[in-house]
mmCIF file of C-alpha atoms in Angstrom:
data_model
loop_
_atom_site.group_PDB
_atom_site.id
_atom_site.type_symbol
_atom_site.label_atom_id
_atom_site.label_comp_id
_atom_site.label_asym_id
_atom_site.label_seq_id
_atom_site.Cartn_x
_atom_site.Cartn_y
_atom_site.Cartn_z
ATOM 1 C CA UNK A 1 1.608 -19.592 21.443
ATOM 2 C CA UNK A 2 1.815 -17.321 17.926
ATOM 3 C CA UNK A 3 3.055 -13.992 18.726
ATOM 4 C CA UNK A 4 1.677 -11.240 16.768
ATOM 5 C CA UNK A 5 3.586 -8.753 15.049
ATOM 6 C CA UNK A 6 2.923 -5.212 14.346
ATOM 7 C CA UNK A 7 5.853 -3.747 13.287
ATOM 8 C CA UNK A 8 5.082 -3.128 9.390
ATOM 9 C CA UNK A 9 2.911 -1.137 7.285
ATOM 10 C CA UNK A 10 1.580 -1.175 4.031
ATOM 11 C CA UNK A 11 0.307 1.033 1.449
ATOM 12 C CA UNK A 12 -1.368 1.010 -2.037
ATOM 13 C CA UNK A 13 -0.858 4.201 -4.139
ATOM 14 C CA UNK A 14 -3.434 5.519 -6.899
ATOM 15 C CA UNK A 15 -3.125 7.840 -9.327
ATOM 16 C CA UNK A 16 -5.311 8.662 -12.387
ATOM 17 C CA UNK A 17 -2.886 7.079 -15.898
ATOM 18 C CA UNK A 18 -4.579 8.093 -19.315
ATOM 19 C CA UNK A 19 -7.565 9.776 -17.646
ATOM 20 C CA UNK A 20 -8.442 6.312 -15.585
ATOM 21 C CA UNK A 21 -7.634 5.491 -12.072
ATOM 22 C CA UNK A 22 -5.334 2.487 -11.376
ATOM 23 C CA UNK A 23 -3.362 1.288 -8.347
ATOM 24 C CA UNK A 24 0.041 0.116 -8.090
ATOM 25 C CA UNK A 25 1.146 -3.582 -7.857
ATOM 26 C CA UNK A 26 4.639 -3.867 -8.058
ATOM 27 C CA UNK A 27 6.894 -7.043 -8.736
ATOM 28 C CA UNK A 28 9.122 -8.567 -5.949
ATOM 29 C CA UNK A 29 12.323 -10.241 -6.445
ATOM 30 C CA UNK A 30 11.920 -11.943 -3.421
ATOM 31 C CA UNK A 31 9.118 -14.548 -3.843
ATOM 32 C CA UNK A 32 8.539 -12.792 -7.749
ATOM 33 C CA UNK A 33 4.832 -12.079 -6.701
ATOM 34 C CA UNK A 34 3.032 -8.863 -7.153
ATOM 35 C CA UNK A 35 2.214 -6.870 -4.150
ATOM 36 C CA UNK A 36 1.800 -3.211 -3.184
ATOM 37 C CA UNK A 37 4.269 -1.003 -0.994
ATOM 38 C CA UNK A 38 5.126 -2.178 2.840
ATOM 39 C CA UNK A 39 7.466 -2.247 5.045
ATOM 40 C CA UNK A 40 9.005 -2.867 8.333
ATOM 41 C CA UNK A 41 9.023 0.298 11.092
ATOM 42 C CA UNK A 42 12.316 1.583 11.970
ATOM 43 C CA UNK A 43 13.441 2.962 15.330
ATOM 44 C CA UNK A 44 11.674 5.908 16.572
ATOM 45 C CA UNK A 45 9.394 5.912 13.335
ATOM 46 C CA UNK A 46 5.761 5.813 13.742
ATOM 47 C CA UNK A 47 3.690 4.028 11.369
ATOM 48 C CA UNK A 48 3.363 6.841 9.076
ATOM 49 C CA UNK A 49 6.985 8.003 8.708
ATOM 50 C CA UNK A 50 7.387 4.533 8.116
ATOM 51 C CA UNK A 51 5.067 4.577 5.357
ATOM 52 C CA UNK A 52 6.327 7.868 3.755
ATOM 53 C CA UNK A 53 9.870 6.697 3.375
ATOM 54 C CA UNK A 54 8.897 3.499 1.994
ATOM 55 C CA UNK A 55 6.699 5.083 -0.500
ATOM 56 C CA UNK A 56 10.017 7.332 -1.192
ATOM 57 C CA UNK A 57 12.432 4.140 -1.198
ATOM 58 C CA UNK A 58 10.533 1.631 -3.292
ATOM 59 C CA UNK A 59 8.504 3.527 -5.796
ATOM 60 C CA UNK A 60 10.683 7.489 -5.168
ATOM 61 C CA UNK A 61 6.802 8.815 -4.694
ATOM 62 C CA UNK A 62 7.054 11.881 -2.663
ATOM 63 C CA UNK A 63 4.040 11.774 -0.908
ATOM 64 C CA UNK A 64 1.907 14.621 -0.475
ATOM 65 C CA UNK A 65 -1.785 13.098 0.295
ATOM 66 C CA UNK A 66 -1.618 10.450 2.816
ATOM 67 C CA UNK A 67 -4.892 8.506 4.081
ATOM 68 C CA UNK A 68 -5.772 5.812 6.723
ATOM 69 C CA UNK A 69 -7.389 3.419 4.669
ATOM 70 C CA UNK A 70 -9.042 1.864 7.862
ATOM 71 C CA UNK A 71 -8.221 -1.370 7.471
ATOM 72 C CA UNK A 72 -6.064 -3.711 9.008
ATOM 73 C CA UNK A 73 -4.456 -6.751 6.548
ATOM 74 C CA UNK A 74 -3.883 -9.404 8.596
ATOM 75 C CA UNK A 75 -2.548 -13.296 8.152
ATOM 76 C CA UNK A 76 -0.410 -16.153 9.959
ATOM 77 C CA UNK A 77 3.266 -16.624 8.422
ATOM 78 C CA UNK A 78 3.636 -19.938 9.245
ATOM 79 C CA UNK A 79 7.790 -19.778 8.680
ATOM 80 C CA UNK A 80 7.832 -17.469 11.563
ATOM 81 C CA UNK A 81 4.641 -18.532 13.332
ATOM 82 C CA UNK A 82 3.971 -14.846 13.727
ATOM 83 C CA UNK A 83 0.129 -13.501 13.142
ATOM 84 C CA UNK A 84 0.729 -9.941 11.256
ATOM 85 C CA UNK A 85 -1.513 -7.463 11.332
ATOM 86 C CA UNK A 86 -0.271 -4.292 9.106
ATOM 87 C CA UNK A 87 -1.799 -0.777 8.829
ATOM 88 C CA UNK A 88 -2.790 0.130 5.560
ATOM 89 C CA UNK A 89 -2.603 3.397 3.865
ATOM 90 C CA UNK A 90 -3.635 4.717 1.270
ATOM 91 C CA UNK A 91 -1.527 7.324 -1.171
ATOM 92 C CA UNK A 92 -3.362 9.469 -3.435
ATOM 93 C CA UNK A 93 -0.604 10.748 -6.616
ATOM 94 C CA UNK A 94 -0.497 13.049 -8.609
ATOM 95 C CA UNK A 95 -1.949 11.915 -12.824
ATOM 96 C CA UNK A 96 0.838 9.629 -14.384
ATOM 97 C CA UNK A 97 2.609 9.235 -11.201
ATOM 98 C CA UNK A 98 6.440 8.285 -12.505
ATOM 99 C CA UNK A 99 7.456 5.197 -10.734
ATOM 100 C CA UNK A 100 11.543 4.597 -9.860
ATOM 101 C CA UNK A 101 11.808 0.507 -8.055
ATOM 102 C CA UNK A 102 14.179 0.053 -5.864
ATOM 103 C CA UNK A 103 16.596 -3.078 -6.194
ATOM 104 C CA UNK A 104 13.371 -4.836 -4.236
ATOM 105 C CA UNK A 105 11.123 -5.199 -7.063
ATOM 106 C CA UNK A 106 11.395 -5.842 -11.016
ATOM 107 C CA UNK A 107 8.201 -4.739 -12.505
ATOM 108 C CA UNK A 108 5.543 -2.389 -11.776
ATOM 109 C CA UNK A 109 2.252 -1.986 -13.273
ATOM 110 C CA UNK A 110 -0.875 0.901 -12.779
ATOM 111 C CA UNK A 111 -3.928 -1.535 -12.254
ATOM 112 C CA UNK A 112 -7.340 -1.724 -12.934
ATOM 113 C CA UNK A 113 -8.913 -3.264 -9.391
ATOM 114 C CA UNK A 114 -9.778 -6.486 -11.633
ATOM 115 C CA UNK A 115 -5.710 -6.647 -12.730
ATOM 116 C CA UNK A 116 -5.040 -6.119 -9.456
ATOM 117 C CA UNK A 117 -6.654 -9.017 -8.077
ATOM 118 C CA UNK A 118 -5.808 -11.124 -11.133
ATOM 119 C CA UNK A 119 -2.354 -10.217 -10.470
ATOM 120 C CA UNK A 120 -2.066 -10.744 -6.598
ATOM 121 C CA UNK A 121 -1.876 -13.967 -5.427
ATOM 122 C CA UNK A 122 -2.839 -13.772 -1.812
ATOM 123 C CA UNK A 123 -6.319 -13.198 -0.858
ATOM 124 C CA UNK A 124 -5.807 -10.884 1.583
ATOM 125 C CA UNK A 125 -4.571 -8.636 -0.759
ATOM 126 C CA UNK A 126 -8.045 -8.895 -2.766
ATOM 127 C CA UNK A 127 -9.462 -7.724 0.801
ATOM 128 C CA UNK A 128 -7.383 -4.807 0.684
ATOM 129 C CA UNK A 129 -7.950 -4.178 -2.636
ATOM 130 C CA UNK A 130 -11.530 -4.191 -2.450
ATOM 131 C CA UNK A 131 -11.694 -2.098 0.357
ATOM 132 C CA UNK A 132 -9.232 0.839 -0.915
ATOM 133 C CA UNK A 133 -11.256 0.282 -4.119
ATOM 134 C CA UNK A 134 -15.302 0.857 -2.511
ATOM 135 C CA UNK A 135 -13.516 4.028 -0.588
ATOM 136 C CA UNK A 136 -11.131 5.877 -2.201
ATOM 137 C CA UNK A 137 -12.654 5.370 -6.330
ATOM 138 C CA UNK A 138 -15.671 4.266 -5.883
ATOM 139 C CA UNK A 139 -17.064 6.953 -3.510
ATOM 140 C CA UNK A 140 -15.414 10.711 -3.016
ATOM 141 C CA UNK A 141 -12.643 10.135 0.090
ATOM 142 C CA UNK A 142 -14.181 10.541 3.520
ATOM 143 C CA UNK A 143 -12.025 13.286 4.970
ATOM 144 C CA UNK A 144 -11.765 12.020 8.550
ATOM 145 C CA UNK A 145 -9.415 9.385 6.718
ATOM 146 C CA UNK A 146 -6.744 12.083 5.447
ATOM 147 C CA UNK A 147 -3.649 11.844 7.705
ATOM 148 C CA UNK A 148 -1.259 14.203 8.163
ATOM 149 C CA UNK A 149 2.292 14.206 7.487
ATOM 150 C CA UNK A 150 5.373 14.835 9.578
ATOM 151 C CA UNK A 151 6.691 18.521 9.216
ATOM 152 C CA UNK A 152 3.519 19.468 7.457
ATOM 153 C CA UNK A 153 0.903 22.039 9.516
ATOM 154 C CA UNK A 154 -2.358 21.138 7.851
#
């Protein structure tokens, strides 16, 4: 049997650098590849105040406009012999969102989608990618996507 685990999110911010929209890959220490935010969900957290403070501990975005990206990344870690499947969000930033890393990644970079992909080594992050790419840049944001935050009235 592979038990599937749901306990972890994942998000990919954009903001407009230089007039140009770009997402964020960052670099991990652990495993040095390039990836975009995620994390596991704490006690009592749902999947979007999990998403919110990681955004806040790995890059210190404050985010303000949170979206369901609709789309699930999923793939089998074989040291674990766990299926994942992770939510993923979307963050849209402010222009020439200033990035802090935590001590969990060395590097960050604002990314074309092409960088992206050229930098990310897993092909399920292309997928997700892609698909934050054809509907959040590509095409105005559907609103039925926008989520909204804890201890906000929207």
């Amino acid at each position: 049997m592979i038990p599937v685990n749901t306990s972890v999110v994942s998000g990919v911010a954009l903001s407009r650098i230089d007039g140009e929209t770009k997402m964020l890959l960052m670099k991990r220490v652990k495993g040095g590849f390039w990836c975009h935010v995620a994390g596991s969900i704490e006690a009592a957290e749902t999947g979007v105040d999990a998403i919110v403070r990681e955004f806040s501990e790995e890059t210190q975005i404050a985010v303000a406009e949170l979206y369901n990206a609709q789309f699930l990344e999923q793939f089998y870690e074989a040291s674990v012999n766990v299926i994942e499947l992770i939510p993923v969000f979307v963050v849209i930033c402010g222009d020439n969102q200033a990035i802090t890393l935590n001590d969990e990644h060395t590097d960050y970079r604002w990314c074309s989608l092409d960088e992206a992909k050229a930098l990310a080594p897993y092909p399920n992050q292309h997928a997700v990618y892609d698909h934050v790419w054809a509907y959040f840049v590509d095409q105005p944001v559907n609103p039925l996507y926008h989520v909204n935050l804890p201890n906000h009235k929207e």
